[in-house]
């Protein structure tokens, strides 16, 4: 468990490859946003995104996860998001999309992620696995937050 929700503490644990359980404080949890920055995600108390789904223009959605710190920027990395008993596997690249330098990002057509979004809305827990480790996120409140994406990401 992360004692501090500071990015430095989280990244140190990611680099150690340990099982990471983000601290759930008063400000941590699922939030959704409509408008130009349409998206939803699970944020730690310092607004570090642990899992972020954000519209990326042209009908595309970016899925951003923590866990890219120290990885070569030109590599492709397998990311697994397991929701209850279903695993969603994809290839991501180090990037930002509001996830900071330590994020892994996968961008594709919105429809590609529809099954993941549905699972996140109705599931109990998600586990995110990256080359730097894994961490679990509660899904309480995810349905309401992810409703921000109900209209898709437009063209």
GROMACS .gro file of C-alpha atoms in nm:
model
  155
    1UNK     CA    1   0.000   0.000   0.000
    2UNK     CA    2   0.124   0.347  -0.082
    3UNK     CA    3   0.154   0.547   0.235
    4UNK     CA    4   0.180   0.876   0.051
    5UNK     CA    5  -0.024   0.966  -0.255
    6UNK     CA    6   0.263   1.178  -0.381
    7UNK     CA    7   0.374   1.091  -0.731
    8UNK     CA    8   0.730   1.028  -0.610
    9UNK     CA    9   0.612   0.760  -0.367
   10UNK     CA   10   0.393   0.594  -0.626
   11UNK     CA   11   0.664   0.590  -0.889
   12UNK     CA   12   0.918   0.447  -0.646
   13UNK     CA   13   0.686   0.158  -0.576
   14UNK     CA   14   0.619   0.111  -0.948
   15UNK     CA   15   0.990   0.095  -1.015
   16UNK     CA   16   1.030  -0.164  -0.742
   17UNK     CA   17   0.779  -0.380  -0.929
   18UNK     CA   18   0.570  -0.436  -0.617
   19UNK     CA   19   0.199  -0.489  -0.594
   20UNK     CA   20   0.072  -0.136  -0.559
   21UNK     CA   21  -0.247  -0.036  -0.386
   22UNK     CA   22  -0.301   0.339  -0.419
   23UNK     CA   23  -0.403   0.506  -0.099
   24UNK     CA   24  -0.769   0.593  -0.099
   25UNK     CA   25  -0.802   0.929   0.069
   26UNK     CA   26  -1.080   1.181   0.074
   27UNK     CA   27  -0.976   1.329  -0.260
   28UNK     CA   28  -0.885   1.000  -0.430
   29UNK     CA   29  -1.138   0.822  -0.646
   30UNK     CA   30  -1.333   0.823  -0.969
   31UNK     CA   31  -1.426   1.148  -1.139
   32UNK     CA   32  -1.575   1.229  -1.477
   33UNK     CA   33  -1.559   1.542  -1.686
   34UNK     CA   34  -1.768   1.657  -1.979
   35UNK     CA   35  -1.689   1.935  -2.222
   36UNK     CA   36  -1.367   1.981  -2.419
   37UNK     CA   37  -1.165   1.756  -2.186
   38UNK     CA   38  -1.427   1.480  -2.182
   39UNK     CA   39  -1.312   1.178  -1.990
   40UNK     CA   40  -1.312   0.987  -1.665
   41UNK     CA   41  -1.056   0.829  -1.441
   42UNK     CA   42  -0.936   0.717  -1.104
   43UNK     CA   43  -0.717   0.986  -0.954
   44UNK     CA   44  -0.500   0.974  -0.646
   45UNK     CA   45  -0.526   1.249  -0.386
   46UNK     CA   46  -0.268   1.464  -0.565
   47UNK     CA   47  -0.459   1.433  -0.898
   48UNK     CA   48  -0.215   1.177  -1.037
   49UNK     CA   49  -0.416   0.956  -1.273
   50UNK     CA   50  -0.389   0.585  -1.196
   51UNK     CA   51  -0.631   0.505  -1.482
   52UNK     CA   52  -0.764   0.771  -1.716
   53UNK     CA   53  -0.989   0.742  -2.022
   54UNK     CA   54  -0.995   1.068  -2.217
   55UNK     CA   55  -1.125   1.166  -2.560
   56UNK     CA   56  -0.834   1.228  -2.795
   57UNK     CA   57  -1.008   1.382  -3.097
   58UNK     CA   58  -1.127   1.230  -3.420
   59UNK     CA   59  -1.351   0.975  -3.248
   60UNK     CA   60  -1.055   0.833  -3.058
   61UNK     CA   61  -1.006   0.757  -2.690
   62UNK     CA   62  -0.679   0.752  -2.498
   63UNK     CA   63  -0.641   0.508  -2.210
   64UNK     CA   64  -0.369   0.628  -1.975
   65UNK     CA   65  -0.219   0.422  -1.691
   66UNK     CA   66   0.061   0.488  -1.445
   67UNK     CA   67   0.362   0.264  -1.491
   68UNK     CA   68   0.580   0.403  -1.769
   69UNK     CA   69   0.851   0.572  -1.563
   70UNK     CA   70   1.201   0.488  -1.681
   71UNK     CA   71   1.091   0.287  -1.984
   72UNK     CA   72   1.250   0.372  -2.320
   73UNK     CA   73   1.022   0.624  -2.490
   74UNK     CA   74   1.030   0.446  -2.827
   75UNK     CA   75   0.906   0.108  -2.700
   76UNK     CA   76   0.572  -0.067  -2.713
   77UNK     CA   77   0.461  -0.220  -2.382
   78UNK     CA   78   0.188  -0.463  -2.289
   79UNK     CA   79  -0.068  -0.329  -2.045
   80UNK     CA   80  -0.336  -0.548  -1.891
   81UNK     CA   81  -0.644  -0.407  -1.722
   82UNK     CA   82  -0.828  -0.691  -1.550
   83UNK     CA   83  -1.180  -0.616  -1.433
   84UNK     CA   84  -1.313  -0.886  -1.204
   85UNK     CA   85  -1.258  -1.202  -1.416
   86UNK     CA   86  -1.200  -1.037  -1.756
   87UNK     CA   87  -0.862  -0.918  -1.884
   88UNK     CA   88  -0.825  -0.643  -2.143
   89UNK     CA   89  -0.481  -0.658  -2.305
   90UNK     CA   90  -0.334  -0.384  -2.519
   91UNK     CA   91  -0.012  -0.227  -2.634
   92UNK     CA   92   0.075   0.117  -2.501
   93UNK     CA   93   0.358   0.364  -2.538
   94UNK     CA   94   0.517   0.598  -2.286
   95UNK     CA   95   0.344   0.931  -2.310
   96UNK     CA   96   0.144   1.192  -2.134
   97UNK     CA   97  -0.222   1.261  -2.223
   98UNK     CA   98  -0.237   1.431  -1.882
   99UNK     CA   99  -0.074   1.130  -1.715
  100UNK     CA  100   0.263   1.299  -1.681
  101UNK     CA  101   0.598   1.155  -1.781
  102UNK     CA  102   0.535   0.825  -1.604
  103UNK     CA  103   0.227   0.724  -1.804
  104UNK     CA  104   0.166   0.456  -2.062
  105UNK     CA  105  -0.090   0.556  -2.326
  106UNK     CA  106  -0.294   0.358  -2.577
  107UNK     CA  107  -0.508   0.551  -2.824
  108UNK     CA  108  -0.760   0.388  -3.058
  109UNK     CA  109  -1.112   0.432  -3.193
  110UNK     CA  110  -1.361   0.483  -2.912
  111UNK     CA  111  -1.546   0.162  -3.004
  112UNK     CA  112  -1.229  -0.040  -2.936
  113UNK     CA  113  -1.263   0.042  -2.567
  114UNK     CA  114  -1.642   0.000  -2.532
  115UNK     CA  115  -1.612  -0.346  -2.365
  116UNK     CA  116  -1.351  -0.212  -2.120
  117UNK     CA  117  -1.570   0.087  -2.033
  118UNK     CA  118  -1.872  -0.139  -1.977
  119UNK     CA  119  -1.668  -0.368  -1.750
  120UNK     CA  120  -1.528  -0.075  -1.551
  121UNK     CA  121  -1.879   0.063  -1.501
  122UNK     CA  122  -2.021  -0.260  -1.361
  123UNK     CA  123  -1.719  -0.428  -1.200
  124UNK     CA  124  -1.600  -0.436  -0.840
  125UNK     CA  125  -1.223  -0.404  -0.879
  126UNK     CA  126  -0.970  -0.344  -1.156
  127UNK     CA  127  -0.607  -0.451  -1.158
  128UNK     CA  128  -0.369  -0.265  -1.388
  129UNK     CA  129  -0.048  -0.448  -1.486
  130UNK     CA  130   0.245  -0.280  -1.661
  131UNK     CA  131   0.612  -0.369  -1.707
  132UNK     CA  132   0.680  -0.173  -1.387
  133UNK     CA  133   0.433  -0.353  -1.163
  134UNK     CA  134   0.065  -0.378  -1.091
  135UNK     CA  135  -0.193  -0.205  -0.878
  136UNK     CA  136  -0.558  -0.248  -0.789
  137UNK     CA  137  -0.832   0.014  -0.807
  138UNK     CA  138  -1.177   0.003  -0.652
  139UNK     CA  139  -1.454   0.058  -0.903
  140UNK     CA  140  -1.702   0.215  -0.664
  141UNK     CA  141  -1.820   0.534  -0.834
  142UNK     CA  142  -1.679   0.436  -1.173
  143UNK     CA  143  -2.020   0.400  -1.338
  144UNK     CA  144  -2.118   0.756  -1.256
  145UNK     CA  145  -1.778   0.893  -1.360
  146UNK     CA  146  -1.764   0.695  -1.684
  147UNK     CA  147  -2.111   0.822  -1.778
  148UNK     CA  148  -1.917   1.126  -1.905
  149UNK     CA  149  -1.818   0.904  -2.198
  150UNK     CA  150  -2.169   0.775  -2.275
  151UNK     CA  151  -2.193   0.987  -2.590
  152UNK     CA  152  -1.864   0.856  -2.728
  153UNK     CA  153  -1.587   1.087  -2.838
  154UNK     CA  154  -1.739   1.227  -3.156
  155UNK     CA  155  -1.565   1.251  -3.488
   0.00000   0.00000   0.00000
